[in-house]
Coordinates of C-alpha atoms in Angstrom, one line a residue:
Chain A
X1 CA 303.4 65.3 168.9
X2 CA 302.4 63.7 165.6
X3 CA 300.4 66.6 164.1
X4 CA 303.7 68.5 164.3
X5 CA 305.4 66.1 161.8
X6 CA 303.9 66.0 158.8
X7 CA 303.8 70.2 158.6
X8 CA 307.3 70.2 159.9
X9 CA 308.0 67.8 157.3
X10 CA 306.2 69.3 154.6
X11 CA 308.0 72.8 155.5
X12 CA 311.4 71.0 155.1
X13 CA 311.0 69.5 152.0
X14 CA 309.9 72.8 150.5
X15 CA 313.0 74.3 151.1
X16 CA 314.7 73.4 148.1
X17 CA 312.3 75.1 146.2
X18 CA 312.1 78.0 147.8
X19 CA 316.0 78.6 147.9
X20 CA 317.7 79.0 144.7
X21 CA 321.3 78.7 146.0
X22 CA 321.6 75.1 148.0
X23 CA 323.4 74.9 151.2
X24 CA 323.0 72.7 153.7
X25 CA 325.5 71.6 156.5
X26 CA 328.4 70.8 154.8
X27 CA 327.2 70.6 151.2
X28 CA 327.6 73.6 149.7
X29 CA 326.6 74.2 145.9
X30 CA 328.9 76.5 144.3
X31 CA 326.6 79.2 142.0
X32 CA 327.0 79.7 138.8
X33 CA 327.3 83.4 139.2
X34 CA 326.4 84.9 141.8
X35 CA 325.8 88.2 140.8
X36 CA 323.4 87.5 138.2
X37 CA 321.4 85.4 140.8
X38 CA 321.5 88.7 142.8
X39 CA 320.2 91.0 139.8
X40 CA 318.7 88.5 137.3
X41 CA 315.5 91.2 136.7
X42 CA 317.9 93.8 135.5
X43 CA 320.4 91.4 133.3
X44 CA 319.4 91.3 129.3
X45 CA 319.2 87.8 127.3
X46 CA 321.9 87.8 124.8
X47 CA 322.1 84.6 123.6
X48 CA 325.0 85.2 121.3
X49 CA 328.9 84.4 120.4
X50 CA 331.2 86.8 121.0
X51 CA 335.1 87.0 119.8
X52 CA 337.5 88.2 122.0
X53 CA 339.0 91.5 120.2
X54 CA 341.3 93.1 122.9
X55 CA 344.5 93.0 122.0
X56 CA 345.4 91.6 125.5
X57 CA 342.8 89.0 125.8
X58 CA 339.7 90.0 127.0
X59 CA 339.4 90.0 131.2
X60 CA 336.4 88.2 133.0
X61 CA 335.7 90.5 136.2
X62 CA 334.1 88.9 139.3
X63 CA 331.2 90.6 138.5
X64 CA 330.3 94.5 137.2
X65 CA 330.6 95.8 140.4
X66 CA 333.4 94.1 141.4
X67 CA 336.3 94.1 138.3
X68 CA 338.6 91.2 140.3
X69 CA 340.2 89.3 137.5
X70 CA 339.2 86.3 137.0
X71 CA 339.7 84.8 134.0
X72 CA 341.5 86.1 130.9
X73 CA 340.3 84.3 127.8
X74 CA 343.0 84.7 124.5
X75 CA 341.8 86.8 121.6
X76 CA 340.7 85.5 118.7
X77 CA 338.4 83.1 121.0
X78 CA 334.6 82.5 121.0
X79 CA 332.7 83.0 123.5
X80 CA 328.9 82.4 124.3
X81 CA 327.6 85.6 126.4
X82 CA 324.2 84.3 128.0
X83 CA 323.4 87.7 129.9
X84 CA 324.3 91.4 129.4
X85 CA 324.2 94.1 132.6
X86 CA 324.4 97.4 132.4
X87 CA 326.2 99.6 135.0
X88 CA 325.4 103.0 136.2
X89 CA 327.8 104.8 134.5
X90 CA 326.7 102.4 131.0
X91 CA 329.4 100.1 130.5
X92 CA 327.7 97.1 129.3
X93 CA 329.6 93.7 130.6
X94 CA 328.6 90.3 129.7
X95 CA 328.5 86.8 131.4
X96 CA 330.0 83.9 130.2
X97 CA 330.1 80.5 132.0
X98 CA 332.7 78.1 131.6
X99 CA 330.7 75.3 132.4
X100 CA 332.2 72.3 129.7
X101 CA 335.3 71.1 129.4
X102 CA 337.0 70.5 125.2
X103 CA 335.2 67.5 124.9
X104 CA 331.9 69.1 125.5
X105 CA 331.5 67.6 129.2
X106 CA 330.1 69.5 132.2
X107 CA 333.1 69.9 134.1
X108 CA 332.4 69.1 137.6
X109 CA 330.6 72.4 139.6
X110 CA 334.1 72.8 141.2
X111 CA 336.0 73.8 138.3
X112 CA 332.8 76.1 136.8
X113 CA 333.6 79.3 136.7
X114 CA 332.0 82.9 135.4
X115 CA 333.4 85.8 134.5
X116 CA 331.6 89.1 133.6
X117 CA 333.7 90.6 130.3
X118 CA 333.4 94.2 129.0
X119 CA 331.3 94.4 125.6
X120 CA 333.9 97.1 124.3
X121 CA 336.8 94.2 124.1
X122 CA 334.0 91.7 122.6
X123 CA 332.9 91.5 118.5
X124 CA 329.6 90.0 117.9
X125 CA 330.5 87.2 115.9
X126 CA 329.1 86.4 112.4
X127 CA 326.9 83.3 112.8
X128 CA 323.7 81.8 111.3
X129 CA 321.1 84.5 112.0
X130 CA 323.3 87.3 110.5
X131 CA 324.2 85.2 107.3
X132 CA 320.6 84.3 107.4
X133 CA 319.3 87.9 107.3
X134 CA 322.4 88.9 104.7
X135 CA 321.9 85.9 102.3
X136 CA 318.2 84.8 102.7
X137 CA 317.0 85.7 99.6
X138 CA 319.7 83.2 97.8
X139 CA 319.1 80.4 100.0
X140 CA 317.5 77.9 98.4
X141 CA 313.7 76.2 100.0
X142 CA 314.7 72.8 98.8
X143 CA 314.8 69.7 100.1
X144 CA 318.1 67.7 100.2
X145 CA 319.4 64.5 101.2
X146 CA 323.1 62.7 101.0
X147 CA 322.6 60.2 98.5
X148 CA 323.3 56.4 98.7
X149 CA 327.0 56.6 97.4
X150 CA 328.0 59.2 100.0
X151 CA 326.4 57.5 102.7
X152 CA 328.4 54.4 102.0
X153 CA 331.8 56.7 101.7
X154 CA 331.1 58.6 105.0
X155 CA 331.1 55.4 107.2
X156 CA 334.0 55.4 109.6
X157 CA 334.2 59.1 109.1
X158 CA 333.5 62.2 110.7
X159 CA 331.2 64.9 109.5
X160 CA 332.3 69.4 110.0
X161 CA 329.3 71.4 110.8
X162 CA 329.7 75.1 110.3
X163 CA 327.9 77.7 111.4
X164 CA 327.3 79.1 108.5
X165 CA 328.6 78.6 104.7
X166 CA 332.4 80.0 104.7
X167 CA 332.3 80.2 108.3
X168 CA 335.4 77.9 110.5
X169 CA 334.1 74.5 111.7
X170 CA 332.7 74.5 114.7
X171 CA 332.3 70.7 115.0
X172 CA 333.6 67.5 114.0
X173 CA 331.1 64.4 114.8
X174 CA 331.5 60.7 113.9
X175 CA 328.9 60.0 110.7
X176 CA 326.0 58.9 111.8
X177 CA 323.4 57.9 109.5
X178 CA 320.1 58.5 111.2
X179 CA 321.2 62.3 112.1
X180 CA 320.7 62.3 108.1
X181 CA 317.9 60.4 107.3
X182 CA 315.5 61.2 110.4
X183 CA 314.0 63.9 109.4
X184 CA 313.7 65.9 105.7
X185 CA 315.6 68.5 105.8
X186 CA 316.0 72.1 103.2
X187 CA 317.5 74.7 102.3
X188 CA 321.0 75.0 99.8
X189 CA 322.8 77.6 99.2
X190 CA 325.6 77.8 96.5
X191 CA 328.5 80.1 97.1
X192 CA 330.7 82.0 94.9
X193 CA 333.2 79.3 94.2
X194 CA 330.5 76.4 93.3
X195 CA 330.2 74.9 96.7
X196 CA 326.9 73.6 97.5
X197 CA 326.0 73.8 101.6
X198 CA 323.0 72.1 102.8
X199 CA 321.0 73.4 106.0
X200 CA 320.7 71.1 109.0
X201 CA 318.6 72.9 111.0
X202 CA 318.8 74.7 114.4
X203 CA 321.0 72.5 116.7
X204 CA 323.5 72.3 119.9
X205 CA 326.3 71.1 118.4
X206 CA 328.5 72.9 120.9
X207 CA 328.5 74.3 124.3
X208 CA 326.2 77.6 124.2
X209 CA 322.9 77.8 122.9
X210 CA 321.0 76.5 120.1
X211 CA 322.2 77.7 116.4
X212 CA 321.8 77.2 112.5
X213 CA 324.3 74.2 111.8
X214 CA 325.4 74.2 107.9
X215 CA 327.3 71.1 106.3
X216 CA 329.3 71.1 102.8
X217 CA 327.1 69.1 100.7
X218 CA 329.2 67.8 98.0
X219 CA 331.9 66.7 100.7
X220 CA 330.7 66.3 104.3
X221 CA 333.9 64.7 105.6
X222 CA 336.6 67.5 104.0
X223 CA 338.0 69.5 106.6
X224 CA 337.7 73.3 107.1
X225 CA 341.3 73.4 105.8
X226 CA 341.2 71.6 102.6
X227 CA 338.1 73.4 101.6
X228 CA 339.6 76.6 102.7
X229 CA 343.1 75.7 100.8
X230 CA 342.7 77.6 97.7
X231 CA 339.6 79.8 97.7
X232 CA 337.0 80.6 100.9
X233 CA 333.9 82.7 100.5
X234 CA 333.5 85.3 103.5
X235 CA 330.3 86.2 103.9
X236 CA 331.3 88.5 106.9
X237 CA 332.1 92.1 105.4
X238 CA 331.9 93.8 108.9
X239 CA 335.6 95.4 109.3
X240 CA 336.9 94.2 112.6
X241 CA 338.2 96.4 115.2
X242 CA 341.7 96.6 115.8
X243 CA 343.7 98.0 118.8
X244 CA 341.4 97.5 121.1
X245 CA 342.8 97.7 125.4
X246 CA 341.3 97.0 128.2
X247 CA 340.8 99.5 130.1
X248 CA 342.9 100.5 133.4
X249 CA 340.9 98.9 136.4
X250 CA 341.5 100.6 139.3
X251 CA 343.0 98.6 142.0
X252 CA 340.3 96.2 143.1
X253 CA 339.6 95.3 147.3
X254 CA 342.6 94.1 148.6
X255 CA 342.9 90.0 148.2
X256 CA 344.2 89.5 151.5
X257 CA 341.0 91.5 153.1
X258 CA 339.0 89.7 151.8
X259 CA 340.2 86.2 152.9
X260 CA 340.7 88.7 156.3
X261 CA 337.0 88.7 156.6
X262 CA 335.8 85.3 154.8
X263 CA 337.8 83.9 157.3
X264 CA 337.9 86.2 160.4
X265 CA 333.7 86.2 160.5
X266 CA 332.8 82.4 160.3
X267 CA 335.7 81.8 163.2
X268 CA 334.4 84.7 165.3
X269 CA 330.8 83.8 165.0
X270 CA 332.2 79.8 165.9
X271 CA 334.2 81.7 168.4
X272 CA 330.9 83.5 169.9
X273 CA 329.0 80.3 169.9
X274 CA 331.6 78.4 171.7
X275 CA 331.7 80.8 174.4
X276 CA 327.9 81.4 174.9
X277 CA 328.1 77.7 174.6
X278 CA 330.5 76.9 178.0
X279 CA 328.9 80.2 179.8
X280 CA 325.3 78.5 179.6
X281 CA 326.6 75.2 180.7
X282 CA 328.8 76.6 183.4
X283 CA 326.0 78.4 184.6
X284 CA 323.7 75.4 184.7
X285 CA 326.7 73.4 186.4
X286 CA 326.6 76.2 188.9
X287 CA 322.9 76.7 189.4
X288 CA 323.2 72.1 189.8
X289 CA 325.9 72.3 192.5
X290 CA 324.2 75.5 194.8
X291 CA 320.9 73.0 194.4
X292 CA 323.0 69.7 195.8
X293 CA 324.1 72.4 198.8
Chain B
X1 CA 330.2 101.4 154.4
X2 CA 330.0 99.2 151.4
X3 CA 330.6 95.7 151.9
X4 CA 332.8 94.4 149.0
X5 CA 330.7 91.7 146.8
X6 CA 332.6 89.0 147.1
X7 CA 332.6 89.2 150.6
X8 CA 329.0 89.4 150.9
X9 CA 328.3 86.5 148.7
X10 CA 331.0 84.2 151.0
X11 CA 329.2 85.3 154.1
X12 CA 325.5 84.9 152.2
X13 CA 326.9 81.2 151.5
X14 CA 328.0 80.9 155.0
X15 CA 324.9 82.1 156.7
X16 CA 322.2 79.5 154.5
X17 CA 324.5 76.9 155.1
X18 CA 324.7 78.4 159.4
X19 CA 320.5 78.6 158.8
X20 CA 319.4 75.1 157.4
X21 CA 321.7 73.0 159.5
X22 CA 320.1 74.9 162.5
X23 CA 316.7 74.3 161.0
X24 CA 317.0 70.8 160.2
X25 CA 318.9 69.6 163.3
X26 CA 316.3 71.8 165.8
X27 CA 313.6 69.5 164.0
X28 CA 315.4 65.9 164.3
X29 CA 316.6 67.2 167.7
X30 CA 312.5 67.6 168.5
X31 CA 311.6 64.1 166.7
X32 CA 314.8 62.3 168.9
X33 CA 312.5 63.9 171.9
X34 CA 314.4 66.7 172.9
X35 CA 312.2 69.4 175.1
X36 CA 312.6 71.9 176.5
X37 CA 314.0 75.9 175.0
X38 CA 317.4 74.9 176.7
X39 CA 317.9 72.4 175.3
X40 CA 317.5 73.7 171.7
X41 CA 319.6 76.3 172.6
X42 CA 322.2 74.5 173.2
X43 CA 321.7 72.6 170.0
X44 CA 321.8 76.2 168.1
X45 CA 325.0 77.0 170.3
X46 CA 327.0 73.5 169.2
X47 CA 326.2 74.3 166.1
X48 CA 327.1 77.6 165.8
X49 CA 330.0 76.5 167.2
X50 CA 330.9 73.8 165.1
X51 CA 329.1 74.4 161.3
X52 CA 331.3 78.2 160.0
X53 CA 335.1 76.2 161.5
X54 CA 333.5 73.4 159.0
X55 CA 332.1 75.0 155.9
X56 CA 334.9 77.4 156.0
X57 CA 337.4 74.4 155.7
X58 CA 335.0 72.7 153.3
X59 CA 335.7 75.8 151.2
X60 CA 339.1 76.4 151.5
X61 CA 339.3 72.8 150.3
X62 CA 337.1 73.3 147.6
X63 CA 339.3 76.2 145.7
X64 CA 342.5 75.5 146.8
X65 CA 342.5 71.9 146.7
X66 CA 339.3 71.0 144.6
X67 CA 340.2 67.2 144.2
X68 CA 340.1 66.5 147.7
X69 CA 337.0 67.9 148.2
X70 CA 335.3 65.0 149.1
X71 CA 337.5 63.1 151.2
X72 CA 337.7 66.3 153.3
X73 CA 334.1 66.7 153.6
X74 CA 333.6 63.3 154.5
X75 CA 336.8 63.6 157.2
X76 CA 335.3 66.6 158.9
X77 CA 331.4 65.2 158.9
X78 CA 332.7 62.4 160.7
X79 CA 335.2 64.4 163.3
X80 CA 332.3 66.6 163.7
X81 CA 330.0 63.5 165.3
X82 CA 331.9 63.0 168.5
X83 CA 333.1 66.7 168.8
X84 CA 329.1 67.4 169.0
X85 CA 328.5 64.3 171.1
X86 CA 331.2 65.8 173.2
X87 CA 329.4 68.8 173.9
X88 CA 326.1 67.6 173.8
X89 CA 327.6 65.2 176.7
X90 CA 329.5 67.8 178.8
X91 CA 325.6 69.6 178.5
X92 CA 323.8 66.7 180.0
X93 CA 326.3 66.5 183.0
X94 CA 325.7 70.2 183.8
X95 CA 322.0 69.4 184.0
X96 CA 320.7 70.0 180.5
X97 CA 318.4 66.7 179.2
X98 CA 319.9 65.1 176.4
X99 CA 319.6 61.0 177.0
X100 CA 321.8 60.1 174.5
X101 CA 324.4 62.5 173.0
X102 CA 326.2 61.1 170.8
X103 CA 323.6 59.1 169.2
X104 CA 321.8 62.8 169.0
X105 CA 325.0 64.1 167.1
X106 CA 325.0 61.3 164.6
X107 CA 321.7 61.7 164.0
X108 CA 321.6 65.3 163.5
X109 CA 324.4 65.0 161.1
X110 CA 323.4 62.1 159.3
X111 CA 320.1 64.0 158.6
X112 CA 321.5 67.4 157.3
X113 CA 324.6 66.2 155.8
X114 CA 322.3 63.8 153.3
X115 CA 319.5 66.7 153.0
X116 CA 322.7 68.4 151.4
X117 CA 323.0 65.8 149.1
X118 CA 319.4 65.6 147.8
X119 CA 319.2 69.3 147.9
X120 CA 322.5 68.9 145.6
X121 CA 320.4 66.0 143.3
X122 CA 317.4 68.6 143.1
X123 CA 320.0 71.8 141.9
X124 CA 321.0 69.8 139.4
X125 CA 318.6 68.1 138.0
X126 CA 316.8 72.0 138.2
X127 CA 319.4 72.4 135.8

């Protein structure tokens, strides 16, 4: 019996591996989306921030194939798109996970969700690697570092990292001197109204992927909106699209057939088992009793 | 006909939960001594029975009322002990060998019910 263990063992333990969504008994992982784990191969990396342009927010479907609302995120918002899949007919949808809460937390797998948004009510937002490619040549190689005097003043207070220079603030973090004076960091760039910005480097300073994080030099701690009071340098030139709809979705699957089914096959196989279940043991009682006779 | 999605992926989540429980309690059902093709197909049959009425309240917990989750799973993997022993025991007075049902049934949900939960620490630490 004991050479049957260990293989039997082995086999078990190897299960996780092998099975990319986990179920077990009663534990059931919820996916992240399950319809990219069903076509990952034909799914492009995007790796970029969207912002939502349809006039009445942009709608996260189930999945391409299946345009159930649901989520509806407000426009004007930012969005990280991980994954783009393109249908049949060449409507490009992308996947975004809402996997953190405001504070930057995972929120607990329960409360993840994924929605699949149509590109057409999306506007690639101007970040780092655009201003980059725009502005390059104006960016200064330099090394910088906050000097004594603002070290001292920035104690106690908290720091705005931007995207890129002109660009909204897309985090506020407590001043922490050794995020400063770790490492040596360049690049400056000077824009139009004499305000210096100093490069940080490629970080994740919010939930999404890695990006070029920019601080105002000459005042770390001022907010976007006293820097942006009288005079604010746009780099982004693109002219935004305006009027944009979602399109007319045609009546998805009816809700209540589907919780007809999700429901409906789980109790009839239960309801098959139980009654091969009392059949088998009936017959056994049977066969017991003619055997006592 | 085309299966809608969403139903598919429900049913897929269904039948790998259905397909490791029978796996793993077939193999502690074997290690607690259990012979005989009868007897492991009454094992399959319980928990056939027993695992979609489950996980398909385990679910409906889990969207409609996600804080309870837990309590509810925890609830319904203990009701599910004696409601096996049960069975197992209504089996072994019709003839079928099972020395010690109930003992079998917490076994064999001990054992799957915390290979969920490491297969849950491995997912996410994967991630």
């Amino acid at each position: 019996m004991k050479k049957w263990i260990l293989p039997a063992a082995v086999m078990i333990l190897l299960i996780p591996l092998c099975v990319r969504s986990a179920y077990a008994d009663l534990i059931s992982i919820p996916l992240a989306d399950q319809f990219y784990e069903s076509h990952a191969e034909d799914c492009v990396y995007e790796d970029r921030y969207y912002t939502v342009v349809a006039e009445d927010g942009a709608i996260g479907a189930e999945s391409p194939e299946n345009l159930r609302e649901v989520m509806r995120i407000q426009p004007g918002t930012e969005i990280y798109i991980s994954y783009v899949y393109e249908t049949k007919k060449g409507l490009r949808y992308g996947l975004y996970e809402e996997l953190f809460d405001e504070s930057g937390e995972y929120l607990p797998e329960s409360e993840q969700k994924s929605g699949w948004f149509l590109m057409d009510t999306l506007f690639e937002s101007y970040g780092g690697e655009r201003f980059a490619e725009e502005y390059g040549s104006e960016i200064r190689e330099e090394f910088w570092a906050l000097s004594q005097e603002q070290m001292e003043n920035l104690k106690g207070k908290s720091v705005w990292y931007y995207a890129y220079p002109g660009g909204d603030g897309i985090r506020e973090a407590k001043f922490q001197e050794k995020t400063f004076t770790g490492r040596e960091h360049s690049g400056l760039y000077t824009d139009p109204y004499q305000n210096t910005w100093a490069f940080m480097g490629t970080m994740r300073v919010r939930a999404g992927k890695k990006e070029a994080v920019w601080i105002l030099l000459d005042d770390p701690a001022k907010t976007p909106e006293e820097l942006y009071q009288k005079n604010r340098f746009q780099p982004d030139t693109r002219t935004w699209p305006k009027g944009i709809q979602n399109p007319v979705i045609p009546s998805a699957v009816s809700e209540w057939k589907i919780a007809a089914l999700c429901v409906g096959i789980p109790l009839a196989v239960s309801v098959v088992g139980m009654g091969l279940f009392f059949l088998y043991v009936s017959r056994k009682n049977r066969k017991k009793k003619s055997s006592r006779k | 006909m085309q299966i809608d999605p969403a139903v598919l992926a429900i049913l897929k989540g269904f039948g790998i939960s259905l397909g490791l429980t029978l796996l793993l309690e077939l193999f502690v059902a074997f290690l607690m001594k259990i012979r005989g093709w009868a007897e492991f197909l009454i094992v399959a049959l319980v928990n056939i029975l027993t695992n979609p009425v489950v996980v398909l309240l385990v679910y409906f917990t889990m969207y409609r009322f996600p804080a309870y989750r837990w309590p509810v799973e925890i609830a319904l993997e203990i009701l599910v002990i004696p409601v096996e022993g049960l069975l197992y025991r209504a089996a072994k007075k019709s003839g079928f060998s099972f020395p010690k049902p109930f003992l079998l049934a917490l076994i064999c949900n001990l054992s799957s019910y915390s290979f969920g939960l490491v297969l849950t620490a491995v997912r996410a630490a994967v991630r």
